[in-house]
Amino acid sequence: MSTLSEVLKSKNKENEAYLSEVESIGQAYGDMQTQNQQLLQQITERDDYNIKLVLEGLRARQNLDSLVMEKRAVEHEIQQANVSLNLYDKKSARIEEQLKYCSDQIQRLGEDKLQSSTTSEFTQRRLLDVRRTCQQARDTLDEVQSKASCSRVTRMELQVEHEKERFTRKRIEEDLEAARRKFSRLKAQNEGSSVIEKLQNELQEYREIVKCTICKVRTKQVVITKCFHLFCNSCVQTVAGSRHRKCPQCGASFGSNDVKPVYM
């Protein structure tokens, strides 16, 4: 009994020790669970952090790609700007050359202006002299025109008188020709010609008088009022259509209004 009680006491002590160990193990297990929960929470937080890092990395890559594209676009724009800068440099060089040329032209124009001012003064003097000479020439021209107008009037009067004299001379010649014919007829009558022959001759003379003196075929149809000579219409129209319209018998000039029809 004593041994068993001792053994029991030892067993109880062992049980107490085991219970204390179990309690310590339970406490340790609870601590482990809390630690595990903390670790799990840390792991989830780390996973979230990693996911955030991945997303941020993706965003950073996208931003990097966009920055690279922007860099390339900026480089392209810089190249274009350099090309345009070179063009502007060339244009500025050309403009400078043009400015130099314009400045030279301005200097030349200034020199030409001085020369032209001197020449303009000389030309103005010459112009005054020319105006004076022109005025003198105009005065002389007016005098000459007045004299020419007077001479034209006198020439027209002389032409009119000459035409009148020519007309009177032609009429006298015609009267003389008629008198000669009458003399020849009277002479023929005195020589004892027959009445029929006389009538035939007179008829022939009348026919010749009535016929046109140009064509000798058609009868006289129109008269020229300036010289009163009779002709056929066709012959007068051909003469009127020519450049120099003159009477074929006396040479007096006439117009289309001077031709009048006659009725025999």
PDB file of N, CA, C and O in Angstrom, residues 169-245:
ATOM      1  N   ARG A 169     -18.189 126.729-172.562  1.00  0.00           N
ATOM      2  CA  ARG A 169     -17.451 126.387-173.789  1.00  0.00           C
ATOM      3  C   ARG A 169     -18.044 125.156-174.462  1.00  0.00           C
ATOM      4  O   ARG A 169     -18.183 125.113-175.695  1.00  0.00           O
ATOM      5  N   LYS A 170     -18.427 124.170-173.645  1.00  0.00           N
ATOM      6  CA  LYS A 170     -19.039 122.981-174.219  1.00  0.00           C
ATOM      7  C   LYS A 170     -20.368 123.309-174.878  1.00  0.00           C
ATOM      8  O   LYS A 170     -20.693 122.793-175.959  1.00  0.00           O
ATOM      9  N   ARG A 171     -21.146 124.155-174.221  1.00  0.00           N
ATOM     10  CA  ARG A 171     -22.425 124.532-174.819  1.00  0.00           C
ATOM     11  C   ARG A 171     -22.222 125.270-176.133  1.00  0.00           C
ATOM     12  O   ARG A 171     -22.959 125.054-177.110  1.00  0.00           O
ATOM     13  N   ILE A 172     -21.211 126.120-176.146  1.00  0.00           N
ATOM     14  CA  ILE A 172     -20.918 126.846-177.402  1.00  0.00           C
ATOM     15  C   ILE A 172     -20.489 125.878-178.484  1.00  0.00           C
ATOM     16  O   ILE A 172     -20.897 126.003-179.661  1.00  0.00           O
ATOM     17  N   GLU A 173     -19.668 124.880-178.125  1.00  0.00           N
ATOM     18  CA  GLU A 173     -19.247 123.894-179.114  1.00  0.00           C
ATOM     19  C   GLU A 173     -20.430 123.086-179.623  1.00  0.00           C
ATOM     20  O   GLU A 173     -20.518 122.794-180.829  1.00  0.00           O
ATOM     21  N   GLU A 174     -21.337 122.731-178.713  1.00  0.00           N
ATOM     22  CA  GLU A 174     -22.524 121.990-179.141  1.00  0.00           C
ATOM     23  C   GLU A 174     -23.401 122.848-180.063  1.00  0.00           C
ATOM     24  O   GLU A 174     -23.921 122.349-181.077  1.00  0.00           O
ATOM     25  N   ASP A 175     -23.562 124.108-179.694  1.00  0.00           N
ATOM     26  CA  ASP A 175     -24.339 125.002-180.575  1.00  0.00           C
ATOM     27  C   ASP A 175     -23.673 125.140-181.935  1.00  0.00           C
ATOM     28  O   ASP A 175     -24.352 125.173-182.987  1.00  0.00           O
ATOM     29  N   LEU A 176     -22.324 125.227-181.908  1.00  0.00           N
ATOM     30  CA  LEU A 176     -21.587 125.335-183.172  1.00  0.00           C
ATOM     31  C   LEU A 176     -21.752 124.076-184.005  1.00  0.00           C
ATOM     32  O   LEU A 176     -21.937 124.152-185.244  1.00  0.00           O
ATOM     33  N   GLU A 177     -21.743 122.920-183.366  1.00  0.00           N
ATOM     34  CA  GLU A 177     -21.925 121.666-184.081  1.00  0.00           C
ATOM     35  C   GLU A 177     -23.341 121.591-184.664  1.00  0.00           C
ATOM     36  O   GLU A 177     -23.544 121.136-185.822  1.00  0.00           O
ATOM     37  N   ALA A 178     -24.326 122.048-183.883  1.00  0.00           N
ATOM     38  CA  ALA A 178     -25.704 122.048-184.408  1.00  0.00           C
ATOM     39  C   ALA A 178     -25.841 123.008-185.581  1.00  0.00           C
ATOM     40  O   ALA A 178     -26.536 122.717-186.582  1.00  0.00           O
ATOM     41  N   ALA A 179     -25.172 124.152-185.474  1.00  0.00           N
ATOM     42  CA  ALA A 179     -25.212 125.110-186.592  1.00  0.00           C
ATOM     43  C   ALA A 179     -24.560 124.531-187.831  1.00  0.00           C
ATOM     44  O   ALA A 179     -25.043 124.740-188.968  1.00  0.00           O
ATOM     45  N   ARG A 180     -23.466 123.819-187.650  1.00  0.00           N
ATOM     46  CA  ARG A 180     -22.818 123.183-188.798  1.00  0.00           C
ATOM     47  C   ARG A 180     -23.736 122.164-189.453  1.00  0.00           C
ATOM     48  O   ARG A 180     -23.803 122.063-190.691  1.00  0.00           O
ATOM     49  N   ARG A 181     -24.426 121.391-188.600  1.00  0.00           N
ATOM     50  CA  ARG A 181     -25.361 120.410-189.149  1.00  0.00           C
ATOM     51  C   ARG A 181     -26.488 121.089-189.925  1.00  0.00           C
ATOM     52  O   ARG A 181     -26.874 120.645-191.009  1.00  0.00           O
ATOM     53  N   LYS A 182     -26.996 122.144-189.312  1.00  0.00           N
ATOM     54  CA  LYS A 182     -28.051 122.881-190.020  1.00  0.00           C
ATOM     55  C   LYS A 182     -27.530 123.465-191.331  1.00  0.00           C
ATOM     56  O   LYS A 182     -28.217 123.445-192.357  1.00  0.00           O
ATOM     57  N   PHE A 183     -26.292 123.940-191.310  1.00  0.00           N
ATOM     58  CA  PHE A 183     -25.694 124.491-192.541  1.00  0.00           C
ATOM     59  C   PHE A 183     -25.531 123.400-193.579  1.00  0.00           C
ATOM     60  O   PHE A 183     -25.803 123.617-194.780  1.00  0.00           O
ATOM     61  N   SER A 184     -25.097 122.211-193.119  1.00  0.00           N
ATOM     62  CA  SER A 184     -24.937 121.123-194.097  1.00  0.00           C
ATOM     63  C   SER A 184     -26.296 120.714-194.662  1.00  0.00           C
ATOM     64  O   SER A 184     -26.423 120.386-195.852  1.00  0.00           O
ATOM     65  N   ARG A 185     -27.347 120.717-193.792  1.00  0.00           N
ATOM     66  CA  ARG A 185     -28.674 120.366-194.280  1.00  0.00           C
ATOM     67  C   ARG A 185     -29.198 121.398-195.265  1.00  0.00           C
ATOM     68  O   ARG A 185     -29.770 121.072-196.305  1.00  0.00           O
ATOM     69  N   LEU A 186     -28.995 122.665-194.921  1.00  0.00           N
ATOM     70  CA  LEU A 186     -29.423 123.715-195.848  1.00  0.00           C
ATOM     71  C   LEU A 186     -28.671 123.642-197.163  1.00  0.00           C
ATOM     72  O   LEU A 186     -29.241 123.858-198.253  1.00  0.00           O
ATOM     73  N   LYS A 187     -27.390 123.301-197.057  1.00  0.00           N
ATOM     74  CA  LYS A 187     -26.599 123.166-198.273  1.00  0.00           C
ATOM     75  C   LYS A 187     -27.096 122.016-199.111  1.00  0.00           C
ATOM     76  O   LYS A 187     -27.194 122.100-200.349  1.00  0.00           O
ATOM     77  N   ALA A 188     -27.462 120.947-198.435  1.00  0.00           N
ATOM     78  CA  ALA A 188     -27.990 119.794-199.163  1.00  0.00           C
ATOM     79  C   ALA A 188     -29.337 120.128-199.800  1.00  0.00           C
ATOM     80  O   ALA A 188     -29.636 119.695-200.916  1.00  0.00           O
ATOM     81  N   GLN A 189     -30.153 120.924-199.070  1.00  0.00           N
ATOM     82  CA  GLN A 189     -31.432 121.331-199.649  1.00  0.00           C
ATOM     83  C   GLN A 189     -31.222 122.210-200.877  1.00  0.00           C
ATOM     84  O   GLN A 189     -31.910 122.087-201.871  1.00  0.00           O
ATOM     85  N   ASN A 190     -30.243 123.096-200.752  1.00  0.00           N
ATOM     86  CA  ASN A 190     -29.961 123.971-201.895  1.00  0.00           C
ATOM     87  C   ASN A 190     -29.442 123.187-203.080  1.00  0.00           C
ATOM     88  O   ASN A 190     -29.625 123.593-204.232  1.00  0.00           O
ATOM     89  N   GLU A 191     -28.777 122.107-202.842  1.00  0.00           N
ATOM     90  CA  GLU A 191     -28.251 121.297-203.934  1.00  0.00           C
ATOM     91  C   GLU A 191     -29.333 120.453-204.569  1.00  0.00           C
ATOM     92  O   GLU A 191     -29.112 119.808-205.579  1.00  0.00           O
ATOM     93  N   GLY A 192     -30.548 120.459-204.060  1.00  0.00           N
ATOM     94  CA  GLY A 192     -31.668 119.786-204.715  1.00  0.00           C
ATOM     95  C   GLY A 192     -31.899 118.374-204.255  1.00  0.00           C
ATOM     96  O   GLY A 192     -32.337 117.549-205.043  1.00  0.00           O
ATOM     97  N   SER A 193     -31.577 118.084-203.002  1.00  0.00           N
ATOM     98  CA  SER A 193     -31.845 116.731-202.489  1.00  0.00           C
ATOM     99  C   SER A 193     -33.348 116.575-202.287  1.00  0.00           C
ATOM    100  O   SER A 193     -34.061 117.536-202.068  1.00  0.00           O
ATOM    101  N   SER A 194     -33.777 115.391-202.275  1.00  0.00           N
ATOM    102  CA  SER A 194     -35.201 115.092-202.167  1.00  0.00           C
ATOM    103  C   SER A 194     -35.662 115.268-200.732  1.00  0.00           C
ATOM    104  O   SER A 194     -34.877 115.255-199.783  1.00  0.00           O
ATOM    105  N   VAL A 195     -36.983 115.401-200.577  1.00  0.00           N
ATOM    106  CA  VAL A 195     -37.587 115.602-199.256  1.00  0.00           C
ATOM    107  C   VAL A 195     -37.475 114.326-198.418  1.00  0.00           C
ATOM    108  O   VAL A 195     -37.255 114.374-197.204  1.00  0.00           O
ATOM    109  N   ILE A 196     -37.557 113.157-199.040  1.00  0.00           N
ATOM    110  CA  ILE A 196     -37.499 111.898-198.290  1.00  0.00           C
ATOM    111  C   ILE A 196     -36.130 111.698-197.688  1.00  0.00           C
ATOM    112  O   ILE A 196     -35.984 111.308-196.524  1.00  0.00           O
ATOM    113  N   GLU A 197     -35.106 112.015-198.511  1.00  0.00           N
ATOM    114  CA  GLU A 197     -33.753 111.882-197.983  1.00  0.00           C
ATOM    115  C   GLU A 197     -33.517 112.847-196.833  1.00  0.00           C
ATOM    116  O   GLU A 197     -32.870 112.525-195.836  1.00  0.00           O
ATOM    117  N   LYS A 198     -34.062 114.062-196.986  1.00  0.00           N
ATOM    118  CA  LYS A 198     -33.909 115.036-195.901  1.00  0.00           C
ATOM    119  C   LYS A 198     -34.576 114.555-194.624  1.00  0.00           C
ATOM    120  O   LYS A 198     -34.019 114.644-193.528  1.00  0.00           O
ATOM    121  N   LEU A 199     -35.830 114.011-194.820  1.00  0.00           N
ATOM    122  CA  LEU A 199     -36.530 113.516-193.636  1.00  0.00           C
ATOM    123  C   LEU A 199     -35.806 112.341-192.994  1.00  0.00           C
ATOM    124  O   LEU A 199     -35.717 112.224-191.765  1.00  0.00           O
ATOM    125  N   GLN A 200     -35.272 111.462-193.876  1.00  0.00           N
ATOM    126  CA  GLN A 200     -34.528 110.322-193.344  1.00  0.00           C
ATOM    127  C   GLN A 200     -33.273 110.774-192.594  1.00  0.00           C
ATOM    128  O   GLN A 200     -32.947 110.251-191.538  1.00  0.00           O
ATOM    129  N   ASN A 201     -32.603 111.764-193.203  1.00  0.00           N
ATOM    130  CA  ASN A 201     -31.399 112.276-192.524  1.00  0.00           C
ATOM    131  C   ASN A 201     -31.748 112.933-191.187  1.00  0.00           C
ATOM    132  O   ASN A 201     -31.053 112.743-190.174  1.00  0.00           O
ATOM    133  N   GLU A 202     -32.852 113.738-191.232  1.00  0.00           N
ATOM    134  CA  GLU A 202     -33.266 114.361-189.983  1.00  0.00           C
ATOM    135  C   GLU A 202     -33.669 113.309-188.938  1.00  0.00           C
ATOM    136  O   GLU A 202     -33.346 113.428-187.741  1.00  0.00           O
ATOM    137  N   LEU A 203     -34.382 112.252-189.421  1.00  0.00           N
ATOM    138  CA  LEU A 203     -34.773 111.184-188.510  1.00  0.00           C
ATOM    139  C   LEU A 203     -33.543 110.478-187.928  1.00  0.00           C
ATOM    140  O   LEU A 203     -33.484 110.169-186.728  1.00  0.00           O
ATOM    141  N   GLN A 204     -32.557 110.257-188.837  1.00  0.00           N
ATOM    142  CA  GLN A 204     -31.323 109.616-188.346  1.00  0.00           C
ATOM    143  C   GLN A 204     -30.608 110.506-187.338  1.00  0.00           C
ATOM    144  O   GLN A 204     -30.106 110.031-186.314  1.00  0.00           O
ATOM    145  N   GLU A 205     -30.603 111.830-187.637  1.00  0.00           N
ATOM    146  CA  GLU A 205     -29.966 112.756-186.693  1.00  0.00           C
ATOM    147  C   GLU A 205     -30.700 112.787-185.364  1.00  0.00           C
ATOM    148  O   GLU A 205     -30.085 112.786-184.283  1.00  0.00           O
ATOM    149  N   TYR A 206     -32.043 112.778-185.456  1.00  0.00           N
ATOM    150  CA  TYR A 206     -32.817 112.772-184.217  1.00  0.00           C
ATOM    151  C   TYR A 206     -32.581 111.480-183.415  1.00  0.00           C
ATOM    152  O   TYR A 206     -32.494 111.495-182.174  1.00  0.00           O
ATOM    153  N   ARG A 207     -32.504 110.376-184.168  1.00  0.00           N
ATOM    154  CA  ARG A 207     -32.215 109.112-183.484  1.00  0.00           C
ATOM    155  C   ARG A 207     -30.839 109.140-182.810  1.00  0.00           C
ATOM    156  O   ARG A 207     -30.672 108.661-181.678  1.00  0.00           O
ATOM    157  N   GLU A 208     -29.863 109.684-183.541  1.00  0.00           N
ATOM    158  CA  GLU A 208     -28.535 109.787-182.941  1.00  0.00           C
ATOM    159  C   GLU A 208     -28.535 110.718-181.736  1.00  0.00           C
ATOM    160  O   GLU A 208     -27.835 110.492-180.751  1.00  0.00           O
ATOM    161  N   ILE A 209     -29.350 111.815-181.849  1.00  0.00           N
ATOM    162  CA  ILE A 209     -29.438 112.729-180.705  1.00  0.00           C
ATOM    163  C   ILE A 209     -30.088 112.034-179.513  1.00  0.00           C
ATOM    164  O   ILE A 209     -29.665 112.193-178.362  1.00  0.00           O
ATOM    165  N   VAL A 210     -31.127 111.197-179.760  1.00  0.00           N
ATOM    166  CA  VAL A 210     -31.830 110.523-178.676  1.00  0.00           C
ATOM    167  C   VAL A 210     -30.983 109.383-178.097  1.00  0.00           C
ATOM    168  O   VAL A 210     -31.083 109.088-176.901  1.00  0.00           O
ATOM    169  N   LYS A 211     -30.119 108.739-178.897  1.00  0.00           N
ATOM    170  CA  LYS A 211     -29.304 107.639-178.405  1.00  0.00           C
ATOM    171  C   LYS A 211     -28.209 108.148-177.467  1.00  0.00           C
ATOM    172  O   LYS A 211     -27.781 109.296-177.551  1.00  0.00           O
ATOM    173  N   CYS A 212     -27.759 107.240-176.597  1.00  0.00           N
ATOM    174  CA  CYS A 212     -26.683 107.567-175.625  1.00  0.00           C
ATOM    175  C   CYS A 212     -25.383 107.786-176.377  1.00  0.00           C
ATOM    176  O   CYS A 212     -25.043 107.021-177.300  1.00  0.00           O
ATOM    177  N   THR A 213     -24.639 108.808-176.006  1.00  0.00           N
ATOM    178  CA  THR A 213     -23.375 109.126-176.684  1.00  0.00           C
ATOM    179  C   THR A 213     -22.237 108.202-176.275  1.00  0.00           C
ATOM    180  O   THR A 213     -21.160 108.276-176.884  1.00  0.00           O
ATOM    181  N   ILE A 214     -22.472 107.321-175.281  1.00  0.00           N
ATOM    182  CA  ILE A 214     -21.396 106.416-174.842  1.00  0.00           C
ATOM    183  C   ILE A 214     -21.517 105.073-175.534  1.00  0.00           C
ATOM    184  O   ILE A 214     -20.586 104.606-176.193  1.00  0.00           O
ATOM    185  N   CYS A 215     -22.700 104.425-175.394  1.00  0.00           N
ATOM    186  CA  CYS A 215     -22.856 103.089-175.959  1.00  0.00           C
ATOM    187  C   CYS A 215     -23.426 103.115-177.371  1.00  0.00           C
ATOM    188  O   CYS A 215     -23.337 102.111-178.086  1.00  0.00           O
ATOM    189  N   LYS A 216     -24.069 104.221-177.785  1.00  0.00           N
ATOM    190  CA  LYS A 216     -24.637 104.383-179.125  1.00  0.00           C
ATOM    191  C   LYS A 216     -25.739 103.360-179.414  1.00  0.00           C
ATOM    192  O   LYS A 216     -26.068 103.096-180.581  1.00  0.00           O
ATOM    193  N   VAL A 217     -26.321 102.748-178.347  1.00  0.00           N
ATOM    194  CA  VAL A 217     -27.326 101.715-178.555  1.00  0.00           C
ATOM    195  C   VAL A 217     -28.620 102.073-177.829  1.00  0.00           C
ATOM    196  O   VAL A 217     -29.697 102.108-178.440  1.00  0.00           O
ATOM    197  N   ARG A 218     -28.525 102.355-176.533  1.00  0.00           N
ATOM    198  CA  ARG A 218     -29.704 102.635-175.723  1.00  0.00           C
ATOM    199  C   ARG A 218     -30.057 104.116-175.798  1.00  0.00           C
ATOM    200  O   ARG A 218     -29.205 104.967-176.075  1.00  0.00           O
ATOM    201  N   THR A 219     -31.317 104.417-175.507  1.00  0.00           N
ATOM    202  CA  THR A 219     -31.787 105.803-175.539  1.00  0.00           C
ATOM    203  C   THR A 219     -31.380 106.521-174.258  1.00  0.00           C
ATOM    204  O   THR A 219     -31.095 105.898-173.232  1.00  0.00           O
ATOM    205  N   LYS A 220     -31.401 107.827-174.348  1.00  0.00           N
ATOM    206  CA  LYS A 220     -31.046 108.637-173.189  1.00  0.00           C
ATOM    207  C   LYS A 220     -32.182 108.587-172.164  1.00  0.00           C
ATOM    208  O   LYS A 220     -33.337 108.791-172.516  1.00  0.00           O
ATOM    209  N   GLN A 221     -31.804 108.314-170.895  1.00  0.00           N
ATOM    210  CA  GLN A 221     -32.805 108.119-169.842  1.00  0.00           C
ATOM    211  C   GLN A 221     -32.607 109.049-168.657  1.00  0.00           C
ATOM    212  O   GLN A 221     -33.563 109.357-167.950  1.00  0.00           O
ATOM    213  N   VAL A 222     -31.374 109.463-168.407  1.00  0.00           N
ATOM    214  CA  VAL A 222     -31.086 110.304-167.237  1.00  0.00           C
ATOM    215  C   VAL A 222     -30.276 111.506-167.671  1.00  0.00           C
ATOM    216  O   VAL A 222     -29.676 111.524-168.753  1.00  0.00           O
ATOM    217  N   VAL A 223     -30.254 112.533-166.816  1.00  0.00           N
ATOM    218  CA  VAL A 223     -29.518 113.760-167.088  1.00  0.00           C
ATOM    219  C   VAL A 223     -28.644 114.078-165.879  1.00  0.00           C
ATOM    220  O   VAL A 223     -29.002 113.824-164.729  1.00  0.00           O
ATOM    221  N   ILE A 224     -27.456 114.586-166.139  1.00  0.00           N
ATOM    222  CA  ILE A 224     -26.566 115.071-165.081  1.00  0.00           C
ATOM    223  C   ILE A 224     -26.876 116.543-164.874  1.00  0.00           C
ATOM    224  O   ILE A 224     -26.684 117.366-165.794  1.00  0.00           O
ATOM    225  N   THR A 225     -27.359 116.890-163.692  1.00  0.00           N
ATOM    226  CA  THR A 225     -27.857 118.252-163.458  1.00  0.00           C
ATOM    227  C   THR A 225     -26.745 119.296-163.415  1.00  0.00           C
ATOM    228  O   THR A 225     -27.033 120.489-163.525  1.00  0.00           O
ATOM    229  N   LYS A 226     -25.497 118.866-163.246  1.00  0.00           N
ATOM    230  CA  LYS A 226     -24.416 119.860-163.196  1.00  0.00           C
ATOM    231  C   LYS A 226     -24.052 120.377-164.585  1.00  0.00           C
ATOM    232  O   LYS A 226     -23.736 121.547-164.760  1.00  0.00           O
ATOM    233  N   CYS A 227     -24.080 119.469-165.579  1.00  0.00           N
ATOM    234  CA  CYS A 227     -23.720 119.891-166.942  1.00  0.00           C
ATOM    235  C   CYS A 227     -24.861 119.706-167.935  1.00  0.00           C
ATOM    236  O   CYS A 227     -24.717 120.082-169.118  1.00  0.00           O
ATOM    237  N   PHE A 228     -25.980 119.087-167.499  1.00  0.00           N
ATOM    238  CA  PHE A 228     -27.175 118.891-168.325  1.00  0.00           C
ATOM    239  C   PHE A 228     -26.886 118.054-169.565  1.00  0.00           C
ATOM    240  O   PHE A 228     -27.447 118.296-170.631  1.00  0.00           O
ATOM    241  N   HIS A 229     -26.031 117.056-169.461  1.00  0.00           N
ATOM    242  CA  HIS A 229     -25.789 116.114-170.546  1.00  0.00           C
ATOM    243  C   HIS A 229     -26.594 114.852-170.288  1.00  0.00           C
ATOM    244  O   HIS A 229     -26.680 114.373-169.153  1.00  0.00           O
ATOM    245  N   LEU A 230     -27.162 114.290-171.359  1.00  0.00           N
ATOM    246  CA  LEU A 230     -28.052 113.155-171.277  1.00  0.00           C
ATOM    247  C   LEU A 230     -27.315 111.877-171.660  1.00  0.00           C
ATOM    248  O   LEU A 230     -26.550 111.867-172.632  1.00  0.00           O
ATOM    249  N   PHE A 231     -27.612 110.784-170.914  1.00  0.00           N
ATOM    250  CA  PHE A 231     -27.023 109.478-171.183  1.00  0.00           C
ATOM    251  C   PHE A 231     -28.040 108.426-170.778  1.00  0.00           C
ATOM    252  O   PHE A 231     -29.077 108.724-170.170  1.00  0.00           O
ATOM    253  N   CYS A 232     -27.717 107.148-171.109  1.00  0.00           N
ATOM    254  CA  CYS A 232     -28.565 106.064-170.626  1.00  0.00           C
ATOM    255  C   CYS A 232     -28.225 105.756-169.158  1.00  0.00           C
ATOM    256  O   CYS A 232     -27.142 106.093-168.672  1.00  0.00           O
ATOM    257  N   ASN A 233     -29.151 105.086-168.512  1.00  0.00           N
ATOM    258  CA  ASN A 233     -29.015 104.850-167.071  1.00  0.00           C
ATOM    259  C   ASN A 233     -27.856 103.903-166.765  1.00  0.00           C
ATOM    260  O   ASN A 233     -27.094 104.097-165.811  1.00  0.00           O
ATOM    261  N   SER A 234     -27.690 102.844-167.560  1.00  0.00           N
ATOM    262  CA  SER A 234     -26.636 101.857-167.287  1.00  0.00           C
ATOM    263  C   SER A 234     -25.255 102.474-167.435  1.00  0.00           C
ATOM    264  O   SER A 234     -24.363 102.245-166.598  1.00  0.00           O
ATOM    265  N   CYS A 235     -25.041 103.298-168.448  1.00  0.00           N
ATOM    266  CA  CYS A 235     -23.723 103.914-168.639  1.00  0.00           C
ATOM    267  C   CYS A 235     -23.405 104.887-167.505  1.00  0.00           C
ATOM    268  O   CYS A 235     -22.279 104.921-166.985  1.00  0.00           O
ATOM    269  N   VAL A 236     -24.412 105.669-167.081  1.00  0.00           N
ATOM    270  CA  VAL A 236     -24.178 106.613-165.982  1.00  0.00           C
ATOM    271  C   VAL A 236     -23.917 105.862-164.680  1.00  0.00           C
ATOM    272  O   VAL A 236     -23.084 106.269-163.870  1.00  0.00           O
ATOM    273  N   GLN A 237     -24.602 104.712-164.492  1.00  0.00           N
ATOM    274  CA  GLN A 237     -24.375 103.944-163.256  1.00  0.00           C
ATOM    275  C   GLN A 237     -22.967 103.354-163.229  1.00  0.00           C
ATOM    276  O   GLN A 237     -22.323 103.302-162.181  1.00  0.00           O
ATOM    277  N   THR A 238     -22.482 102.897-164.388  1.00  0.00           N
ATOM    278  CA  THR A 238     -21.101 102.380-164.436  1.00  0.00           C
ATOM    279  C   THR A 238     -20.092 103.493-164.157  1.00  0.00           C
ATOM    280  O   THR A 238     -19.100 103.294-163.446  1.00  0.00           O
ATOM    281  N   VAL A 239     -20.351 104.684-164.689  1.00  0.00           N
ATOM    282  CA  VAL A 239     -19.452 105.809-164.417  1.00  0.00           C
ATOM    283  C   VAL A 239     -19.543 106.214-162.945  1.00  0.00           C
ATOM    284  O   VAL A 239     -18.536 106.526-162.302  1.00  0.00           O
ATOM    285  N   ALA A 240     -20.777 106.207-162.394  1.00  0.00           N
ATOM    286  CA  ALA A 240     -20.943 106.586-160.980  1.00  0.00           C
ATOM    287  C   ALA A 240     -20.316 105.569-160.040  1.00  0.00           C
ATOM    288  O   ALA A 240     -19.895 105.912-158.935  1.00  0.00           O
ATOM    289  N   GLY A 241     -20.235 104.301-160.479  1.00  0.00           N
ATOM    290  CA  GLY A 241     -19.610 103.291-159.634  1.00  0.00           C
ATOM    291  C   GLY A 241     -18.098 103.351-159.631  1.00  0.00           C
ATOM    292  O   GLY A 241     -17.453 102.736-158.790  1.00  0.00           O
ATOM    293  N   SER A 242     -17.498 104.101-160.560  1.00  0.00           N
ATOM    294  CA  SER A 242     -16.034 104.212-160.594  1.00  0.00           C
ATOM    295  C   SER A 242     -15.558 105.207-159.533  1.00  0.00           C
ATOM    296  O   SER A 242     -16.345 105.894-158.883  1.00  0.00           O
ATOM    297  N   ARG A 243     -14.227 105.285-159.359  1.00  0.00           N
ATOM    298  CA  ARG A 243     -13.671 106.176-158.336  1.00  0.00           C
ATOM    299  C   ARG A 243     -13.785 107.637-158.763  1.00  0.00           C
ATOM    300  O   ARG A 243     -14.169 108.488-157.962  1.00  0.00           O
ATOM    301  N   HIS A 244     -13.453 107.939-159.992  1.00  0.00           N
ATOM    302  CA  HIS A 244     -13.510 109.320-160.496  1.00  0.00           C
ATOM    303  C   HIS A 244     -14.811 109.491-161.281  1.00  0.00           C
ATOM    304  O   HIS A 244     -14.926 109.060-162.440  1.00  0.00           O
ATOM    305  N   ARG A 245     -15.809 110.104-160.625  1.00  0.00           N
ATOM    306  CA  ARG A 245     -17.109 110.307-161.269  1.00  0.00           C
ATOM    307  C   ARG A 245     -17.086 111.635-162.039  1.00  0.00           C
ATOM    308  O   ARG A 245     -17.223 112.702-161.431  1.00  0.00           O
TER     309      ARG A 245
END
